[in-house]
């Protein structure tokens, strides 16, 4: 219900907000900050603040906001400054920002995938480059290839 209220109340005043399954987190993913600023005449920080204000006004709940070029990095960013922070990871900085992050801190990497990655020497996102994407694809299918990209902020 809260998700619907937020989406209805935010129409026209906010860029496309991607719902991520947890009602108090709405990370937004964009192709580039330039596109975001051209479309709405706002800096990423201003958009994040509008999202926070909208969530608080509609639900009375505070939230943290993460903005980046893809949903996984935006979700990671939103977790960095809870309960009412704003973290922006520009798309060009995503790979370097994620490099030393443990792989299981990314959305979608649970115990089983972590165990597989660890058995192949992958403990941090930056380690992902040491294994071929085909190895993850062979073991996990298309989601495995996406994991390989997510760890690099792509």
XYZ file of N, CA, C and O in Angstrom:
616
model
N 0.819 -1.190 0.000
C 0.000 0.000 0.000
C 0.865 1.256 0.000
O 0.606 2.179 -0.756
N 1.888 1.276 0.868
C 2.758 2.445 0.927
C 3.451 2.642 -0.414
O 3.559 3.761 -0.904
N 3.875 1.533 -1.030
C 4.548 1.641 -2.335
C 3.640 2.319 -3.352
O 4.084 3.199 -4.088
N 2.394 1.922 -3.398
C 1.451 2.520 -4.345
C 1.252 4.003 -4.061
O 1.209 4.823 -4.985
N 1.117 4.369 -2.800
C 0.950 5.777 -2.435
C 2.162 6.602 -2.857
O 2.022 7.704 -3.381
N 3.357 6.052 -2.633
C 4.564 6.775 -3.008
C 4.640 6.975 -4.508
O 4.944 8.063 -4.985
N 4.365 5.919 -5.233
C 4.449 6.012 -6.690
C 3.384 6.960 -7.232
O 3.655 7.751 -8.134
N 2.182 6.909 -6.688
C 1.117 7.812 -7.135
C 1.443 9.267 -6.797
O 1.258 10.165 -7.617
N 1.923 9.518 -5.585
C 2.207 10.882 -5.149
C 3.456 11.462 -5.791
O 3.612 12.678 -5.849
N 4.358 10.613 -6.266
C 5.594 11.092 -6.859
C 5.519 11.348 -8.347
O 6.444 11.905 -8.936
N 4.407 10.988 -8.985
C 4.289 11.165 -10.435
C 4.480 12.619 -10.825
O 3.885 13.513 -10.252
N 5.350 12.821 -11.808
C 5.560 14.165 -12.329
C 6.573 14.988 -11.559
O 7.126 15.926 -12.089
N 6.838 14.639 -10.303
C 7.773 15.448 -9.531
C 9.112 14.759 -9.326
O 10.044 15.365 -8.833
N 9.179 13.485 -9.698
C 10.415 12.732 -9.518
C 10.734 11.926 -10.766
O 9.842 11.542 -11.503
N 12.027 11.632 -10.961
C 12.381 10.723 -12.047
C 11.854 9.328 -11.748
O 11.351 9.064 -10.655
N 12.003 8.440 -12.716
C 11.574 7.063 -12.545
C 12.243 6.481 -11.297
O 13.441 6.501 -11.151
N 11.449 5.997 -10.375
C 11.951 5.385 -9.150
C 11.713 3.895 -9.267
O 10.622 3.456 -9.591
N 12.729 3.123 -8.994
C 12.629 1.684 -9.134
C 12.337 1.065 -7.780
O 13.103 1.234 -6.830
N 11.228 0.371 -7.669
C 10.853 -0.274 -6.416
C 11.703 -1.515 -6.215
O 11.853 -2.331 -7.095
N 12.271 -1.678 -5.026
C 13.203 -2.756 -4.765
C 12.719 -3.736 -3.700
O 13.504 -4.273 -2.962
N 11.467 -3.968 -3.545
C 10.993 -5.034 -2.684
C 10.907 -4.709 -1.203
O 10.255 -5.411 -0.463
N 11.585 -3.694 -0.725
C 11.494 -3.315 0.677
C 10.838 -1.946 0.698
O 11.370 -1.004 0.122
N 9.675 -1.814 1.341
C 8.926 -0.559 1.248
C 9.690 0.696 1.638
O 9.396 1.758 1.141
N 10.697 0.607 2.519
C 11.349 1.847 2.933
C 12.602 2.149 2.124
O 13.329 3.066 2.442
N 12.864 1.395 1.050
C 14.015 1.696 0.209
C 13.567 1.804 -1.237
O 12.950 0.911 -1.766
N 13.903 2.896 -1.875
C 13.551 3.100 -3.270
C 14.773 3.585 -4.038
O 14.828 4.723 -4.460
N 15.819 2.720 -4.203
C 16.982 3.176 -4.960
C 16.604 3.479 -6.404
O 15.818 2.769 -7.002
N 17.162 4.512 -6.933
C 16.893 4.876 -8.319
C 18.136 4.622 -9.158
O 19.217 5.009 -8.775
N 17.979 3.968 -10.285
C 19.102 3.703 -11.168
C 18.958 4.510 -12.438
O 17.890 4.573 -13.026
N 20.031 5.122 -12.896
C 20.001 5.964 -14.074
C 21.199 5.671 -14.940
O 22.250 5.279 -14.458
N 21.054 5.914 -16.244
C 22.155 5.718 -17.171
C 23.294 6.687 -16.928
O 24.449 6.334 -17.032
N 22.993 7.907 -16.593
C 24.033 8.881 -16.284
C 23.434 10.029 -15.487
O 22.246 10.293 -15.563
N 24.293 10.687 -14.743
C 23.804 11.833 -13.985
C 23.420 12.973 -14.923
O 22.513 13.733 -14.633
N 24.112 13.080 -16.061
C 23.762 14.126 -17.022
C 22.320 13.971 -17.491
O 21.580 14.939 -17.576
N 21.918 12.727 -17.796
C 20.549 12.466 -18.238
C 19.559 12.881 -17.160
O 18.542 13.499 -17.435
N 19.858 12.547 -15.908
C 18.981 12.877 -14.797
C 18.834 14.390 -14.659
O 17.736 14.898 -14.484
N 19.938 15.105 -14.760
C 19.884 16.552 -14.588
C 19.178 17.222 -15.763
O 18.428 18.166 -15.564
N 19.407 16.717 -16.978
C 18.730 17.294 -18.150
C 17.227 17.087 -18.071
O 16.452 17.981 -18.361
N 16.814 15.888 -17.660
C 15.398 15.556 -17.636
C 14.626 16.315 -16.568
O 13.471 16.655 -16.771
N 15.238 16.583 -15.452
C 14.500 17.163 -14.339
C 15.089 18.468 -13.828
O 14.546 19.077 -12.931
N 16.211 18.900 -14.392
C 16.817 20.142 -13.958
C 17.284 20.092 -12.523
O 17.347 21.118 -11.854
N 17.569 18.900 -12.021
C 17.963 18.718 -10.626
C 19.274 17.949 -10.527
O 19.559 17.092 -11.345
N 20.014 18.249 -9.490
C 21.202 17.467 -9.160
C 20.751 16.175 -8.466
O 19.666 16.135 -7.868
N 21.570 15.112 -8.509
C 21.185 13.860 -7.850
C 20.834 14.038 -6.372
O 19.891 13.419 -5.875
N 21.567 14.906 -5.676
C 21.286 15.141 -4.257
C 19.886 15.721 -4.056
O 19.193 15.389 -3.094
N 19.472 16.600 -4.969
C 18.142 17.203 -4.881
C 17.050 16.160 -5.122
O 16.021 16.170 -4.446
N 17.290 15.275 -6.067
C 16.318 14.212 -6.339
C 16.220 13.292 -5.135
O 15.115 12.928 -4.707
N 17.355 12.929 -4.557
C 17.351 12.055 -3.384
C 16.579 12.689 -2.228
O 15.792 12.026 -1.549
N 16.786 13.973 -2.018
C 16.073 14.681 -0.938
C 14.572 14.695 -1.205
O 13.766 14.497 -0.286
N 14.175 14.880 -2.466
C 12.744 14.845 -2.801
C 12.154 13.459 -2.520
O 11.024 13.359 -2.050
N 12.918 12.426 -2.824
C 12.449 11.062 -2.537
C 12.267 10.888 -1.037
O 11.234 10.387 -0.581
N 13.253 11.309 -0.245
C 13.135 11.207 1.215
C 11.922 11.964 1.734
O 11.171 11.444 2.572
N 11.729 13.176 1.252
C 10.592 13.978 1.701
C 9.268 13.317 1.330
O 8.332 13.290 2.138
N 9.184 12.787 0.123
C 7.964 12.120 -0.318
C 7.655 10.907 0.553
O 6.523 10.735 1.009
N 8.662 10.069 0.809
C 8.459 8.880 1.646
C 7.987 9.298 3.033
O 7.032 8.734 3.569
N 8.628 10.300 3.621
C 8.255 10.758 4.965
C 6.850 11.354 4.980
O 6.053 11.049 5.876
N 6.507 12.175 3.987
C 5.187 12.803 3.942
C 4.061 11.799 3.749
O 2.995 11.931 4.343
N 4.297 10.793 2.914
C 3.248 9.816 2.615
C 3.120 8.759 3.704
O 2.019 8.341 4.041
N 4.261 8.362 4.288
C 4.227 7.219 5.204
C 4.618 7.538 6.640
O 4.354 6.739 7.536
N 5.298 8.657 6.850
C 5.809 8.957 8.179
C 7.083 8.191 8.506
O 7.569 8.226 9.626
N 7.627 7.500 7.519
C 8.817 6.677 7.709
C 10.013 7.393 7.083
O 9.934 7.902 5.977
N 11.142 7.381 7.797
C 12.361 7.936 7.217
C 13.004 6.860 6.337
O 12.730 5.667 6.496
N 13.849 7.281 5.416
C 14.513 6.308 4.553
C 15.863 6.828 4.113
O 16.118 8.024 4.118
N 16.708 5.892 3.743
C 17.965 6.258 3.105
C 17.765 6.092 1.602
O 16.916 5.322 1.161
N 18.538 6.839 0.825
C 18.392 6.810 -0.624
C 19.752 6.563 -1.253
O 20.744 7.186 -0.864
N 19.782 5.654 -2.210
C 20.985 5.389 -2.984
C 20.711 5.659 -4.444
O 19.675 5.252 -4.969
N 21.614 6.375 -5.092
C 21.475 6.666 -6.518
C 22.758 6.221 -7.211
O 23.857 6.531 -6.757
N 22.587 5.487 -8.299
C 23.712 5.074 -9.126
C 23.206 4.739 -10.516
O 22.034 4.976 -10.822
N 24.059 4.159 -11.329
C 23.699 3.856 -12.698
C 22.984 2.538 -12.891
O 22.486 2.251 -13.968
N 22.936 1.700 -11.852
C 22.233 0.423 -11.938
C 21.577 0.124 -10.589
O 21.962 0.683 -9.567
N 20.585 -0.755 -10.616
C 19.795 -1.019 -9.406
C 20.623 -1.634 -8.282
O 20.449 -1.277 -7.123
N 21.512 -2.559 -8.610
C 22.286 -3.231 -7.573
C 23.189 -2.247 -6.839
O 23.257 -2.253 -5.605
N 23.885 -1.399 -7.579
C 24.764 -0.416 -6.945
C 23.951 0.615 -6.173
O 24.343 1.037 -5.078
N 22.789 0.995 -6.682
C 21.921 1.940 -5.966
C 21.432 1.328 -4.661
O 21.376 2.011 -3.629
N 21.077 0.057 -4.685
C 20.624 -0.618 -3.460
C 21.768 -0.681 -2.444
O 21.571 -0.418 -1.256
N 22.960 -1.027 -2.907
C 24.129 -1.031 -2.027
C 24.342 0.369 -1.443
O 24.567 0.529 -0.243
N 24.249 1.390 -2.285
C 24.442 2.769 -1.833
C 23.424 3.143 -0.760
O 23.766 3.806 0.227
N 22.179 2.715 -0.925
C 21.129 3.060 0.041
C 21.401 2.475 1.421
O 20.961 3.021 2.429
N 22.146 1.385 1.472
C 22.447 0.741 2.759
C 23.607 1.407 3.495
O 23.853 1.097 4.655
N 24.312 2.313 2.839
C 25.530 2.853 3.416
C 25.315 3.909 4.491
O 26.186 4.086 5.334
N 24.227 4.602 4.481
C 24.048 5.713 5.413
C 22.642 5.693 5.990
O 21.878 6.633 5.812
N 22.314 4.624 6.672
C 20.987 4.488 7.259
C 20.940 5.224 8.590
O 21.970 5.379 9.222
N 19.836 5.676 9.062
C 18.508 5.452 8.526
C 18.000 6.574 7.626
O 16.964 6.447 6.999
N 18.731 7.689 7.529
C 18.194 8.817 6.770
C 19.287 9.489 5.954
O 19.398 10.704 5.927
N 20.100 8.670 5.300
C 21.212 9.228 4.541
C 20.978 9.209 3.047
O 20.019 8.634 2.543
N 21.883 9.860 2.361
C 21.880 9.900 0.903
C 23.273 9.509 0.450
O 24.263 10.116 0.879
N 23.353 8.486 -0.380
C 24.631 8.066 -0.946
C 24.488 8.016 -2.451
O 23.582 7.361 -2.969
N 25.383 8.699 -3.128
C 25.364 8.739 -4.585
C 26.671 8.132 -5.084
O 27.758 8.556 -4.665
N 26.552 7.135 -5.935
C 27.716 6.517 -6.557
C 27.591 6.771 -8.061
O 26.801 6.104 -8.731
N 28.342 7.737 -8.573
C 28.270 8.005 -10.011
C 28.623 6.744 -10.809
O 29.513 5.984 -10.401
N 27.940 6.501 -11.914
C 28.186 5.287 -12.696
C 29.660 5.054 -13.031
O 30.123 3.912 -12.974
N 30.404 6.105 -13.334
C 31.818 5.930 -13.676
C 32.677 5.554 -12.472
O 33.798 5.072 -12.641
N 32.158 5.758 -11.261
C 32.898 5.424 -10.045
C 32.468 4.091 -9.436
O 33.065 3.632 -8.463
N 31.418 3.487 -9.972
C 30.833 2.301 -9.346
C 31.834 1.162 -9.196
O 31.938 0.551 -8.130
N 32.568 0.851 -10.242
C 33.498 -0.278 -10.173
C 34.546 -0.069 -9.083
O 34.807 -0.965 -8.279
N 35.128 1.118 -9.006
C 36.145 1.370 -7.980
C 35.539 1.415 -6.582
O 36.174 0.980 -5.615
N 34.318 1.912 -6.449
C 33.660 1.953 -5.125
C 33.306 0.561 -4.621
O 33.302 0.307 -3.423
N 32.988 -0.362 -5.549
C 32.599 -1.714 -5.151
C 33.787 -2.663 -5.008
O 33.645 -3.743 -4.435
N 34.930 -2.281 -5.502
C 36.093 -3.162 -5.587
C 36.394 -3.914 -4.283
O 36.662 -5.113 -4.310
N 36.341 -3.255 -3.152
C 36.696 -3.879 -1.868
C 35.494 -4.296 -1.028
O 35.641 -4.644 0.139
N 34.321 -4.274 -1.629
C 33.091 -4.654 -0.931
C 32.939 -6.178 -0.970
O 33.057 -6.779 -2.042
N 32.689 -6.819 0.184
C 32.449 -8.269 0.171
C 31.275 -8.599 -0.761
O 30.260 -7.905 -0.756
N 31.431 -9.665 -1.548
C 30.423 -9.983 -2.558
C 29.040 -10.193 -1.975
O 28.036 -9.859 -2.603
N 28.957 -10.710 -0.753
C 27.634 -10.993 -0.187
C 26.909 -9.740 0.300
O 25.778 -9.816 0.744
N 27.534 -8.577 0.172
C 26.828 -7.334 0.498
C 25.989 -6.836 -0.673
O 25.223 -5.893 -0.519
N 26.129 -7.461 -1.831
C 25.310 -7.081 -2.981
C 23.996 -7.840 -2.946
O 23.950 -9.012 -2.578
N 22.956 -7.153 -3.336
C 21.624 -7.741 -3.408
C 21.653 -8.965 -4.323
O 22.200 -8.905 -5.423
N 21.077 -10.058 -3.870
C 20.965 -11.256 -4.706
C 22.068 -12.265 -4.518
O 22.031 -13.342 -5.111
N 23.071 -11.952 -3.709
C 24.150 -12.914 -3.469
C 23.973 -13.473 -2.069
O 24.319 -12.837 -1.078
N 23.389 -14.662 -2.032
C 23.140 -15.338 -0.766
C 24.256 -16.311 -0.423
O 25.320 -16.328 -1.048
N 23.979 -17.168 0.572
C 24.994 -18.099 1.079
C 25.515 -19.058 0.019
O 26.716 -19.322 -0.061
N 24.617 -19.602 -0.797
C 25.033 -20.581 -1.809
C 25.941 -19.974 -2.862
O 26.982 -20.545 -3.207
N 25.557 -18.824 -3.380
C 26.377 -18.161 -4.396
C 27.688 -17.687 -3.774
O 28.758 -17.818 -4.366
N 27.624 -17.188 -2.552
C 28.835 -16.755 -1.859
C 29.797 -17.932 -1.701
O 31.000 -17.793 -1.944
N 29.284 -19.080 -1.305
C 30.121 -20.275 -1.134
C 30.819 -20.639 -2.456
O 32.007 -20.924 -2.489
N 30.044 -20.616 -3.552
C 30.613 -20.918 -4.870
C 31.704 -19.913 -5.225
O 32.805 -20.295 -5.654
N 31.411 -18.628 -5.037
C 32.383 -17.592 -5.369
C 33.644 -17.734 -4.519
O 34.764 -17.652 -5.040
N 33.465 -17.942 -3.213
C 34.615 -18.099 -2.326
C 35.480 -19.291 -2.730
O 36.711 -19.217 -2.669
N 34.841 -20.371 -3.178
C 35.602 -21.551 -3.594
C 36.420 -21.277 -4.862
O 37.332 -22.030 -5.190
N 36.092 -20.204 -5.551
C 36.840 -19.794 -6.745
C 37.695 -18.545 -6.488
O 38.115 -17.859 -7.422
N 37.934 -18.251 -5.205
C 38.810 -17.139 -4.845
C 38.181 -15.765 -4.915
O 38.884 -14.758 -4.879
N 36.863 -15.705 -5.000
C 36.171 -14.419 -5.079
C 35.552 -14.115 -3.713
O 34.619 -14.791 -3.286
N 36.111 -13.117 -3.044
C 35.616 -12.695 -1.736
C 35.090 -11.265 -1.785
O 34.159 -10.926 -1.084
N 35.716 -10.459 -2.621
C 35.314 -9.068 -2.786
C 34.894 -8.853 -4.231
O 35.288 -9.602 -5.129
N 34.115 -7.814 -4.443
C 33.610 -7.550 -5.796
C 34.730 -7.421 -6.818
O 34.600 -7.893 -7.950
N 35.829 -6.818 -6.427
C 36.954 -6.659 -7.344
C 37.576 -7.975 -7.764
O 38.208 -8.064 -8.819
N 37.407 -9.021 -6.941
C 37.943 -10.351 -7.273
C 37.183 -10.999 -8.415
O 37.664 -11.955 -9.023
N 35.986 -10.502 -8.699
C 35.128 -11.134 -9.698
C 35.804 -11.185 -11.068
O 35.576 -12.119 -11.840
N 36.664 -10.227 -11.350
C 37.339 -10.192 -12.647
C 38.292 -11.365 -12.834
O 38.720 -11.631 -13.953
N 38.635 -12.053 -11.745
C 39.588 -13.160 -11.850
C 38.949 -14.442 -12.376
O 39.667 -15.386 -12.686
N 37.637 -14.476 -12.428
C 36.975 -15.662 -12.977
C 36.208 -15.269 -14.228
O 35.701 -14.157 -14.330
N 36.135 -16.175 -15.186
C 35.411 -15.837 -16.424
C 33.906 -15.818 -16.185
O 33.372 -16.593 -15.395
N 33.243 -14.917 -16.868
C 31.789 -14.836 -16.760
C 31.140 -16.148 -17.179
O 30.092 -16.523 -16.661
N 31.797 -16.877 -18.085
C 31.239 -18.154 -18.548
C 31.155 -19.173 -17.420
O 30.253 -20.012 -17.407
N 32.075 -19.108 -16.460
C 32.031 -20.028 -15.315
C 30.790 -19.815 -14.471
O 30.113 -20.764 -14.072
N 30.471 -18.568 -14.214
C 29.255 -18.254 -13.463
C 28.020 -18.584 -14.297
O 27.026 -19.082 -13.781
N 28.107 -18.308 -15.599
C 26.988 -18.614 -16.494
C 26.713 -20.101 -16.561
O 25.556 -20.534 -16.559
N 27.775 -20.887 -16.607
C 27.615 -22.349 -16.676
C 26.959 -22.889 -15.403
O 26.105 -23.762 -15.462
N 27.357 -22.342 -14.275
C 26.847 -22.847 -12.993
C 25.471 -22.283 -12.625
O 24.632 -22.990 -12.078
N 25.238 -20.992 -12.930
C 24.001 -20.329 -12.496
C 23.132 -19.820 -13.638
O 22.095 -19.201 -13.401
N 23.558 -20.017 -14.889
C 22.790 -19.528 -16.029
C 22.903 -18.016 -16.166
O 23.876 -17.403 -15.730
N 21.885 -17.423 -16.774
C 21.896 -15.975 -17.005
C 22.072 -15.185 -15.702
O 22.811 -14.193 -15.681
N 21.444 -15.591 -14.581
C 21.684 -14.851 -13.328
C 23.167 -14.827 -12.932
O 23.640 -13.846 -12.367
N 23.899 -15.879 -13.255
C 25.326 -15.900 -12.953
C 26.093 -14.841 -13.722
O 26.986 -14.180 -13.184
N 25.740 -14.660 -14.979
C 26.383 -13.613 -15.777
C 26.033 -12.224 -15.229
O 26.871 -11.324 -15.219
N 24.792 -12.071 -14.782
C 24.394 -10.778 -14.197
C 25.165 -10.502 -12.909
O 25.546 -9.360 -12.642
N 25.408 -11.522 -12.099
C 26.168 -11.361 -10.862
C 27.577 -10.844 -11.179
O 28.095 -9.948 -10.511
N 28.181 -11.414 -12.231
C 29.519 -11.006 -12.627
C 29.537 -9.514 -12.964
O 30.438 -8.779 -12.558
N 28.522 -9.047 -13.675
C 28.423 -7.634 -14.031
C 28.099 -6.763 -12.830
O 28.672 -5.674 -12.644
N 27.174 -7.213 -11.986
C 26.766 -6.433 -10.801
C 27.954 -6.104 -9.912
O 28.041 -5.015 -9.364
N 28.844 -7.083 -9.735
C 29.986 -6.892 -8.853
C 30.924 -5.801 -9.369
O 31.747 -5.280 -8.624
N 30.772 -5.450 -10.631
C 31.602 -4.407 -11.226
C 30.822 -3.119 -11.452
O 31.281 -2.209 -12.142
N 29.621 -3.047 -10.892
C 28.824 -1.831 -10.995
C 28.285 -1.582 -12.377
O 28.053 -0.437 -12.776
N 28.034 -2.666 -13.125
C 27.539 -2.526 -14.503
C 26.120 -3.018 -14.624
O 25.637 -3.760 -13.842
